[in-house]
Coordinates of N, CA and C in Angstrom, one line a residue:
M1 N 13.9 -5.9 15.5 CA 13.2 -7.0 14.9 C 13.0 -8.1 15.9
R2 N 11.8 -8.6 15.8 CA 11.5 -9.8 16.7 C 12.4 -10.9 16.3
S3 N 12.8 -11.7 17.4 CA 13.6 -12.9 17.1 C 12.8 -13.9 16.2
Q4 N 11.5 -13.9 16.4 CA 10.6 -14.8 15.7 C 9.4 -14.0 15.2
P5 N 9.3 -13.6 13.9 CA 8.2 -12.9 13.4 C 6.9 -13.6 13.7
L6 N 5.8 -12.8 13.9 CA 4.5 -13.3 14.1 C 4.0 -14.0 12.8
S7 N 3.2 -15.0 13.0 CA 2.5 -15.6 11.9 C 1.6 -14.6 11.2
V8 N 1.1 -14.8 10.0 CA 0.2 -13.9 9.3 C -1.1 -13.7 10.1
P9 N -1.7 -14.8 10.6 CA -2.9 -14.6 11.4 C -2.7 -13.8 12.7
D10 N -1.6 -14.0 13.3 CA -1.2 -13.3 14.6 C -0.9 -11.8 14.2
A11 N -0.3 -11.6 13.1 CA 0.0 -10.2 12.7 C -1.3 -9.4 12.4
I12 N -2.2 -10.1 11.8 CA -3.5 -9.5 11.5 C -4.2 -9.1 12.8
R13 N -4.2 -10.0 13.7 CA -4.9 -9.7 15.0 C -4.1 -8.7 15.9
A14 N -2.8 -8.6 15.7 CA -2.0 -7.7 16.5 C -2.0 -6.2 16.0
R15 N -2.2 -6.1 14.7 CA -2.1 -4.8 14.0 C -3.1 -3.8 14.6
R16 N -2.6 -2.6 14.9 CA -3.4 -1.4 15.3 C -3.0 -0.2 14.5
T17 N -3.9 0.7 14.4 CA -3.6 2.0 13.8 C -3.1 2.9 14.9
V18 N -1.8 3.3 14.8 CA -1.1 4.0 15.9 C -0.8 5.4 15.4
R19 N -1.2 6.4 16.2 CA -1.1 7.8 15.9 C 0.0 8.5 16.6
H20 N 0.5 7.9 17.7 CA 1.6 8.5 18.4 C 2.8 7.5 18.6
Y21 N 4.0 8.0 18.3 CA 5.2 7.2 18.2 C 6.3 7.6 19.1
R22 N 7.1 6.7 19.5 CA 8.4 7.0 20.2 C 9.4 7.4 19.1
P23 N 10.4 8.1 19.5 CA 11.4 8.6 18.5 C 12.4 7.5 18.1
D24 N 12.3 6.4 18.6 CA 13.3 5.3 18.3 C 13.3 5.1 16.8
P25 N 14.5 5.0 16.2 CA 14.6 4.7 14.7 C 14.2 3.3 14.4
V26 N 13.9 3.1 13.2 CA 13.7 1.7 12.7 C 15.0 1.2 12.1
A27 N 15.5 0.1 12.5 CA 16.7 -0.4 12.0 C 16.7 -0.6 10.5
P28 N 17.7 -0.2 9.8 CA 17.7 -0.3 8.3 C 17.4 -1.8 7.8
A29 N 18.0 -2.8 8.5 CA 17.7 -4.1 8.1 C 16.2 -4.5 8.2
L30 N 15.6 -4.0 9.3 CA 14.2 -4.3 9.5 C 13.3 -3.6 8.4
L31 N 13.7 -2.3 8.1 CA 12.9 -1.6 7.1 C 13.1 -2.2 5.8
D32 N 14.3 -2.7 5.5 CA 14.5 -3.4 4.2 C 13.7 -4.6 4.1
D33 N 13.5 -5.4 5.2 CA 12.7 -6.6 5.1 C 11.3 -6.2 4.9
V34 N 10.8 -5.2 5.5 CA 9.4 -4.8 5.3 C 9.1 -4.4 3.9
L35 N 10.1 -3.6 3.3 CA 10.0 -3.2 1.9 C 10.1 -4.4 0.9
D36 N 11.0 -5.3 1.3 CA 11.1 -6.5 0.4 C 9.7 -7.3 0.4
L37 N 9.1 -7.3 1.5 CA 7.8 -8.0 1.6 C 6.7 -7.2 0.8
A38 N 6.8 -5.9 0.9 CA 5.8 -5.0 0.3 C 5.8 -5.2 -1.2
V39 N 7.0 -5.3 -1.8 CA 7.0 -5.4 -3.3 C 6.6 -6.8 -3.8
Q40 N 6.4 -7.7 -2.9 CA 5.8 -9.0 -3.2 C 4.3 -8.9 -3.5
A41 N 3.7 -7.8 -3.1 CA 2.2 -7.7 -3.3 C 1.8 -7.9 -4.7
P42 N 0.7 -8.5 -4.9 CA 0.2 -8.7 -6.3 C -0.3 -7.4 -6.9
S43 N -0.4 -7.3 -8.2 CA -1.0 -6.2 -8.9 C -1.6 -6.8 -10.2
A44 N -2.6 -6.1 -10.8 CA -3.2 -6.6 -12.0 C -2.2 -6.8 -13.1
W45 N -2.2 -7.9 -13.7 CA -1.3 -8.3 -14.8 C 0.2 -8.1 -14.3
N46 N 0.4 -8.2 -13.0 CA 1.7 -8.0 -12.5 C 2.4 -6.7 -13.0
M47 N 1.6 -5.7 -13.2 CA 2.1 -4.5 -13.8 C 2.9 -3.7 -12.8
Q48 N 2.7 -3.9 -11.5 CA 3.5 -3.2 -10.5 C 3.5 -1.7 -10.7
D49 N 2.3 -1.2 -10.9 CA 2.1 0.2 -11.2 C 2.0 1.0 -10.0
R50 N 2.8 0.7 -9.0 CA 2.9 1.5 -7.8 C 4.3 1.6 -7.3
S51 N 4.6 2.7 -6.7 CA 5.9 2.9 -6.1 C 5.8 3.3 -4.7
I52 N 6.9 3.2 -3.9 CA 6.9 3.6 -2.5 C 8.0 4.6 -2.3
V53 N 7.7 5.8 -1.8 CA 8.7 6.7 -1.4 C 8.9 6.6 0.1
V54 N 10.2 6.3 0.5 CA 10.5 6.1 1.9 C 11.0 7.4 2.4
V55 N 10.3 8.0 3.3 CA 10.7 9.3 3.9 C 11.1 9.2 5.3
T56 N 12.4 9.5 5.6 CA 12.9 9.5 7.0 C 13.4 10.9 7.4
D57 N 13.6 11.8 6.4 CA 14.1 13.1 6.7 C 13.1 13.9 7.5
E58 N 13.6 14.5 8.6 CA 12.7 15.2 9.5 C 11.9 16.3 8.8
R59 N 12.6 17.1 7.9 CA 12.0 18.2 7.3 C 10.9 17.7 6.3
R60 N 11.1 16.6 5.6 CA 10.1 16.1 4.7 C 8.9 15.5 5.5
R61 N 9.2 14.9 6.6 CA 8.2 14.3 7.4 C 7.3 15.5 7.9
A62 N 7.9 16.6 8.3 CA 7.1 17.7 8.8 C 6.2 18.3 7.7
A63 N 6.8 18.3 6.4 CA 6.0 18.7 5.3 C 4.8 17.8 5.0
L64 N 5.0 16.5 5.2 CA 3.9 15.5 5.1 C 2.9 15.7 6.2
S65 N 3.3 16.1 7.4 CA 2.4 16.3 8.4 C 1.5 17.6 8.1
D66 N 2.2 18.6 7.5 CA 1.4 19.8 7.1 C 0.5 19.4 6.0
A67 N 0.9 18.6 5.1 CA 0.0 18.1 4.0 C -1.2 17.4 4.5
A68 N -1.0 16.7 5.6 CA -2.1 15.9 6.3 C -2.8 16.7 7.3
F69 N -2.9 18.1 7.1 CA -3.6 19.0 7.9 C -3.2 18.9 9.4
G70 N -1.9 18.7 9.6 CA -1.4 18.8 11.0 C -1.5 17.5 11.8
Q71 N -1.9 16.4 11.1 CA -1.9 15.1 11.8 C -0.4 14.8 12.3
P72 N -0.3 14.3 13.6 CA 1.0 14.1 14.2 C 1.8 12.9 13.7
Q73 N 1.2 12.0 13.1 CA 1.9 10.7 12.7 C 3.2 10.9 11.9
P74 N 3.2 11.7 10.8 CA 4.4 11.9 10.1 C 5.5 12.6 10.8
R75 N 5.2 13.5 11.7 CA 6.2 14.2 12.5 C 6.8 13.2 13.5
E76 N 6.0 12.4 14.1 CA 6.5 11.5 15.2 C 7.1 10.2 14.8
A77 N 6.5 9.6 13.8 CA 7.1 8.3 13.3 C 8.4 8.5 12.6
P78 N 9.4 7.7 12.8 CA 10.6 7.8 12.1 C 10.6 7.6 10.6
V79 N 9.6 6.9 10.1 CA 9.5 6.5 8.7 C 8.1 6.8 8.2
V80 N 8.0 7.4 7.1 CA 6.7 7.6 6.4 C 6.8 7.0 5.0
L81 N 5.9 6.1 4.6 CA 5.9 5.5 3.3 C 4.8 6.2 2.5
V82 N 5.2 6.7 1.3 CA 4.2 7.3 0.5 C 4.0 6.4 -0.7
F83 N 2.8 5.9 -0.9 CA 2.4 5.0 -1.9 C 1.9 5.8 -3.1
V84 N 2.6 5.6 -4.2 CA 2.3 6.4 -5.5 C 1.8 5.4 -6.5
A85 N 0.7 5.8 -7.1 CA 0.0 5.0 -8.1 C 0.3 5.6 -9.5
D86 N 0.7 4.8 -10.5 CA 1.0 5.3 -11.8 C 0.0 4.8 -12.8
P87 N -1.0 5.5 -13.1 CA -2.0 5.1 -14.1 C -1.5 4.8 -15.5
G88 N -0.4 5.4 -15.8 CA 0.2 5.3 -17.2 C 1.3 4.2 -17.3
A89 N 1.5 3.4 -16.3 CA 2.6 2.5 -16.3 C 2.4 1.4 -17.4
W90 N 1.2 1.1 -17.7 CA 0.9 0.1 -18.7 C 1.3 0.5 -20.1
E91 N 1.6 1.8 -20.4 CA 1.9 2.2 -21.7 C 3.4 2.1 -22.0
A92 N 4.2 1.8 -21.0 CA 5.6 1.5 -21.2 C 5.8 0.1 -21.8
P93 N 7.0 -0.2 -22.4 CA 7.2 -1.5 -22.9 C 7.0 -2.7 -21.9
N94 N 7.6 -2.5 -20.7 CA 7.4 -3.5 -19.6 C 7.9 -4.9 -20.0
A95 N 8.9 -5.0 -20.9 CA 9.3 -6.3 -21.4 C 9.9 -7.1 -20.3
D96 N 10.5 -6.4 -19.3 CA 11.1 -7.2 -18.2 C 10.0 -8.0 -17.4
I97 N 8.8 -7.5 -17.3 CA 7.8 -8.2 -16.6 C 7.4 -9.5 -17.3
A98 N 7.2 -9.4 -18.6 CA 6.9 -10.6 -19.3 C 8.0 -11.6 -19.4
E99 N 9.3 -11.1 -19.5 CA 10.4 -12.0 -19.6 C 10.6 -12.7 -18.3
A100 N 10.5 -12.1 -17.2 CA 10.7 -12.7 -15.9 C 9.6 -13.8 -15.6
A101 N 8.4 -13.5 -16.0 CA 7.3 -14.5 -15.9 C 7.5 -15.7 -16.8
A102 N 8.0 -15.4 -18.0 CA 8.2 -16.6 -18.9 C 9.4 -17.4 -18.3
R103 N 10.4 -16.8 -17.8 CA 11.6 -17.6 -17.3 C 11.2 -18.5 -16.1
S104 N 10.3 -18.0 -15.3 CA 9.9 -18.8 -14.1 C 8.8 -19.8 -14.4
G105 N 8.2 -19.7 -15.6 CA 7.2 -20.6 -16.0 C 5.8 -20.2 -15.5
A106 N 5.7 -18.9 -15.0 CA 4.4 -18.4 -14.5 C 3.5 -18.1 -15.6
W107 N 4.0 -17.6 -16.7 CA 3.2 -17.3 -17.9 C 3.5 -18.1 -19.1
N108 N 2.5 -18.6 -19.8 CA 2.7 -19.3 -21.0 C 2.6 -18.3 -22.2
A109 N 2.9 -18.8 -23.4 CA 2.9 -17.9 -24.5 C 1.6 -17.2 -24.8
E110 N 0.5 -17.9 -24.5 CA -0.9 -17.3 -24.7 C -1.1 -16.1 -23.7
F111 N -0.7 -16.4 -22.5 CA -0.9 -15.3 -21.5 C 0.0 -14.1 -21.8
T112 N 1.3 -14.4 -22.2 CA 2.2 -13.3 -22.5 C 1.7 -12.5 -23.7
A113 N 1.1 -13.2 -24.7 CA 0.5 -12.5 -25.8 C -0.6 -11.5 -25.4
M114 N -1.4 -12.0 -24.5 CA -2.5 -11.2 -23.9 C -2.0 -10.0 -23.2
F115 N -0.9 -10.2 -22.5 CA -0.2 -9.1 -21.8 C 0.3 -8.0 -22.8
E116 N 0.8 -8.5 -23.9 CA 1.4 -7.6 -24.8 C 0.3 -6.7 -25.5
T117 N -0.9 -7.3 -25.7 CA -1.9 -6.5 -26.3 C -2.4 -5.4 -25.4
R118 N -2.3 -5.5 -24.1 CA -2.8 -4.6 -23.1 C -4.3 -4.3 -23.3
A119 N -5.1 -5.3 -23.8 CA -6.5 -5.1 -24.1 C -7.3 -4.6 -22.9
E120 N -7.0 -5.2 -21.7 CA -7.7 -4.8 -20.5 C -7.4 -3.4 -20.2
Y121 N -6.2 -2.9 -20.4 CA -5.9 -1.5 -20.1 C -6.5 -0.5 -21.0
H122 N -6.6 -0.9 -22.3 CA -7.4 -0.1 -23.3 C -8.8 0.1 -22.8
A123 N -9.4 -1.0 -22.3 CA -10.8 -1.0 -21.8 C -10.9 -0.1 -20.6
L124 N -9.9 -0.2 -19.7 CA -9.9 0.6 -18.5 C -9.8 2.1 -18.9
R125 N -9.0 2.4 -19.9 CA -8.9 3.8 -20.3 C -10.2 4.3 -20.9
E126 N -10.8 3.5 -21.7 CA -12.1 3.9 -22.3 C -13.2 4.2 -21.2
R127 N -13.1 3.4 -20.1 CA -14.0 3.6 -19.0 C -13.6 4.6 -17.9
G128 N -12.4 5.2 -18.1 CA -11.9 6.1 -17.2 C -11.5 5.6 -15.8
L129 N -11.0 4.3 -15.9 CA -10.7 3.6 -14.6 C -9.2 3.3 -14.4
L130 N -8.3 3.9 -15.2 CA -6.9 3.6 -15.1 C -6.4 4.1 -13.7
R131 N -6.8 5.2 -13.2 CA -6.3 5.7 -12.0 C -6.8 4.8 -10.8
E132 N -8.1 4.5 -10.9 CA -8.7 3.6 -9.8 C -7.9 2.3 -9.8
N133 N -7.6 1.7 -10.9 CA -6.9 0.4 -11.0 C -5.5 0.5 -10.3
A134 N -4.8 1.6 -10.6 CA -3.5 1.7 -10.1 C -3.5 2.0 -8.6
V135 N -4.5 2.8 -8.1 CA -4.6 3.0 -6.7 C -5.0 1.8 -6.0
K136 N -5.8 0.9 -6.5 CA -6.1 -0.4 -5.9 C -4.9 -1.2 -5.7
N137 N -4.0 -1.2 -6.7 CA -2.8 -2.0 -6.6 C -1.9 -1.4 -5.5
A138 N -1.8 -0.1 -5.5 CA -1.0 0.5 -4.4 C -1.5 0.2 -3.0
M139 N -2.8 0.2 -2.9 CA -3.4 -0.1 -1.6 C -3.1 -1.6 -1.1
I140 N -3.1 -2.5 -2.1 CA -2.8 -3.9 -1.7 C -1.3 -3.9 -1.2
A141 N -0.4 -3.2 -1.8 CA 1.0 -3.1 -1.3 C 1.0 -2.5 0.0
A142 N 0.2 -1.5 0.3 CA 0.2 -0.9 1.6 C -0.3 -1.8 2.7
T143 N -1.2 -2.7 2.4 CA -1.7 -3.7 3.3 C -0.6 -4.6 3.6
Y144 N 0.2 -5.1 2.6 CA 1.3 -5.9 2.9 C 2.3 -5.3 3.9
V145 N 2.5 -4.0 3.7 CA 3.5 -3.3 4.6 C 3.0 -3.3 6.0
M146 N 1.7 -3.0 6.2 CA 1.2 -3.0 7.6 C 1.3 -4.3 8.3
L147 N 1.0 -5.4 7.5 CA 1.0 -6.7 8.1 C 2.5 -7.2 8.4
A148 N 3.4 -6.8 7.4 CA 4.8 -7.1 7.6 C 5.3 -6.4 8.8
A149 N 4.9 -5.1 9.0 CA 5.4 -4.3 10.1 C 4.9 -4.9 11.4
A150 N 3.6 -5.3 11.5 CA 3.1 -5.9 12.7 C 3.8 -7.2 13.0
G151 N 4.1 -8.0 12.0 CA 4.8 -9.2 12.2 C 6.1 -9.1 12.9
H152 N 6.8 -7.9 12.6 CA 8.1 -7.6 13.1 C 8.1 -6.7 14.4
G153 N 6.9 -6.5 14.9 CA 6.8 -5.6 16.1 C 6.8 -4.2 15.9
L154 N 6.5 -3.7 14.6 CA 6.4 -2.3 14.3 C 5.0 -1.9 14.3
A155 N 4.8 -0.6 14.7 CA 3.5 0.0 14.6 C 3.3 0.7 13.3
S156 N 2.1 0.9 12.9 CA 1.8 1.6 11.6 C 0.5 2.3 11.7
A157 N 0.3 3.2 10.7 CA -1.0 3.9 10.6 C -1.2 4.2 9.1
P158 N -2.3 3.7 8.5 CA -2.6 4.2 7.1 C -3.3 5.6 7.2
M159 N -2.9 6.5 6.3 CA -3.4 7.8 6.4 C -4.0 8.2 5.1
N160 N -5.3 8.6 5.2 CA -6.0 8.9 4.0 C -6.6 10.3 4.0
G161 N -6.1 11.2 4.9 CA -6.6 12.6 5.0 C -5.4 13.5 4.7
W162 N -5.3 14.0 3.4 CA -4.1 14.9 3.1 C -4.4 15.6 1.8
D163 N -3.7 16.6 1.5 CA -3.8 17.3 0.2 C -2.8 16.7 -0.7
P164 N -3.3 16.1 -1.8 CA -2.4 15.3 -2.7 C -1.3 16.2 -3.3
D165 N -1.6 17.4 -3.6 CA -0.5 18.3 -4.2 C 0.6 18.6 -3.3
L166 N 0.2 18.8 -2.0 CA 1.2 19.1 -1.0 C 2.1 17.8 -0.7
V167 N 1.4 16.6 -0.7 CA 2.2 15.4 -0.5 C 3.2 15.2 -1.7
K168 N 2.7 15.5 -2.9 CA 3.6 15.4 -4.1 C 4.8 16.3 -3.9
S169 N 4.5 17.5 -3.5 CA 5.6 18.5 -3.3 C 6.6 18.1 -2.3
A170 N 6.1 17.5 -1.2 CA 7.0 17.0 -0.1 C 8.0 15.9 -0.6
V171 N 7.6 15.1 -1.6 CA 8.4 14.0 -2.0 C 8.9 14.2 -3.4
G172 N 8.8 15.4 -4.0 CA 9.5 15.7 -5.2 C 8.8 15.2 -6.5
I173 N 7.5 15.0 -6.4 CA 6.7 14.5 -7.6 C 6.2 15.7 -8.4
T174 N 6.5 15.8 -9.6 CA 6.0 16.9 -10.5 C 5.1 16.4 -11.6
D175 N 5.0 15.1 -11.8 CA 4.1 14.5 -12.8 C 2.7 14.6 -12.4
P176 N 1.8 15.3 -13.1 CA 0.4 15.5 -12.7 C -0.4 14.2 -12.8
D177 N 0.1 13.3 -13.6 CA -0.6 12.0 -13.8 C -0.4 11.0 -12.7
L178 N 0.6 11.1 -11.9 CA 0.8 10.2 -10.8 C -0.2 10.5 -9.7
A179 N -0.6 9.5 -9.0 CA -1.6 9.7 -7.9 C -1.1 9.2 -6.6
I180 N -1.4 9.9 -5.5 CA -1.1 9.5 -4.2 C -2.2 8.5 -3.7
A181 N -1.8 7.3 -3.4 CA -2.8 6.3 -2.9 C -3.0 6.4 -1.4
V182 N -2.0 6.4 -0.7 CA -2.1 6.4 0.8 C -0.7 6.7 1.4
L183 N -0.7 7.2 2.6 CA 0.5 7.3 3.4 C 0.5 6.3 4.5
V184 N 1.6 5.6 4.8 CA 1.7 4.7 6.0 C 2.9 5.1 6.8
T185 N 2.6 5.4 8.1 CA 3.7 5.7 9.0 C 4.2 4.4 9.7
L186 N 5.5 4.3 10.0 CA 6.1 3.2 10.6 C 6.9 3.6 11.8
G187 N 6.9 2.8 12.9 CA 7.7 3.1 14.0 C 7.3 2.3 15.2
Y188 N 7.5 2.8 16.4 CA 7.2 2.1 17.6 C 6.2 2.9 18.4
A189 N 5.1 2.2 18.8 CA 4.0 2.9 19.5 C 4.5 3.6 20.8
K190 N 4.0 4.8 21.0 CA 4.3 5.5 22.2 C 3.7 4.8 23.4
D191 N 2.5 4.4 23.2 CA 1.7 3.7 24.3 C 0.9 2.5 23.6
P192 N 0.5 1.5 24.4 CA -0.3 0.5 23.8 C -1.6 1.0 23.3
V193 N -2.1 0.5 22.2 CA -3.3 0.9 21.6 C -4.3 -0.2 21.7
P194 N -5.4 0.0 22.4 CA -6.4 -1.1 22.5 C -7.2 -1.3 21.1
H195 N -7.7 -2.5 20.9 CA -8.4 -2.8 19.7 C -9.8 -2.0 19.9
P196 N -10.2 -1.3 18.8 CA -11.5 -0.6 18.9 C -12.7 -1.5 18.7
G197 N -12.4 -2.7 18.3 CA -13.6 -3.6 18.1 C -14.0 -3.6 16.6
R198 N -14.7 -4.6 16.3 CA -15.4 -4.7 14.9 C -16.8 -5.2 15.1
R199 N -17.6 -4.8 14.2 CA -19.0 -5.3 14.2 C -19.0 -6.8 14.0
P200 N -20.1 -7.4 14.4 CA -20.2 -8.9 14.2 C -20.1 -9.2 12.7
R201 N -19.5 -10.3 12.4 CA -19.3 -10.6 11.0 C -20.6 -10.7 10.2
A202 N -21.7 -11.0 10.8 CA -22.9 -11.1 10.1 C -23.4 -9.8 9.6
R203 N -22.8 -8.7 10.1 CA -23.2 -7.3 9.7 C -22.5 -7.0 8.3
T204 N -21.4 -7.7 8.0 CA -20.6 -7.3 6.8 C -20.2 -8.4 5.9
V205 N -20.6 -9.7 6.3 CA -20.2 -10.8 5.4 C -21.5 -11.5 5.0
Y206 N -21.7 -11.6 3.7 CA -23.0 -12.2 3.2 C -22.7 -13.4 2.3
A207 N -23.7 -14.3 2.2 CA -23.6 -15.5 1.4 C -24.3 -15.3 0.0
E208 N -23.5 -15.5 -1.0 CA -24.0 -15.5 -2.4 C -24.5 -14.2 -2.9
E209 N -25.3 -13.4 -2.1 CA -25.7 -12.2 -2.6 C -25.8 -11.2 -1.5
Y210 N -25.6 -9.9 -1.8 CA -25.5 -8.9 -0.8 C -26.8 -8.9 0.1
G211 N -26.5 -8.8 1.4 CA -27.6 -8.8 2.3 C -28.1 -10.1 2.9
R212 N -27.6 -11.2 2.2 CA -28.0 -12.5 2.7 C -27.0 -13.1 3.7
V213 N -27.5 -13.2 4.9 CA -26.6 -13.6 6.0 C -26.4 -15.1 5.9
P214 N -25.1 -15.6 6.0 CA -24.9 -17.0 6.0 C -25.7 -17.8 7.0
A215 N -26.2 -19.0 6.6 CA -27.0 -19.8 7.6 C -26.1 -20.3 8.7

């Protein structure tokens, strides 16, 4: 762990997608800190409908590499985080979510009542968007992980090329309704990775309506 973590802007600028790693382990205290920051990520209605499976076992990491069509990151990195999205999480009572928000003063009675009706989730179900919603929430948490890792001097790589059934098998998931959102490898870069560059902001940032370049 760095003696002084990077600021958020510096972590954003320092982060790279790293595909090859040294075998050095990630200290448990450092991994705990990254995970503590990951679960601070926001989610719609604070439903927290995402989980993280922390994989350090060499055999399971090899299985994840196979699930990712032989990509080397899971075999080389000492830690692989599997982000799991739960489209059905909203159907549970989830009383603890509302109670914690009420105790902190984050939610008033009106907002808590809206949470209890789950009206938005019924609408998502009717539109077939429950899975998409949960995956979005999981991806936000994955972004938190990568920035937290960069802040502490760890390398990472988001992975989006894999067979979901094989990933589930590698981490013991049998529920067909759970979705794999993304895999993120964590460790120490084998070699420095240069920044590949980004297009000028005017190519991707617009004012008020799509395609209108800011003045």
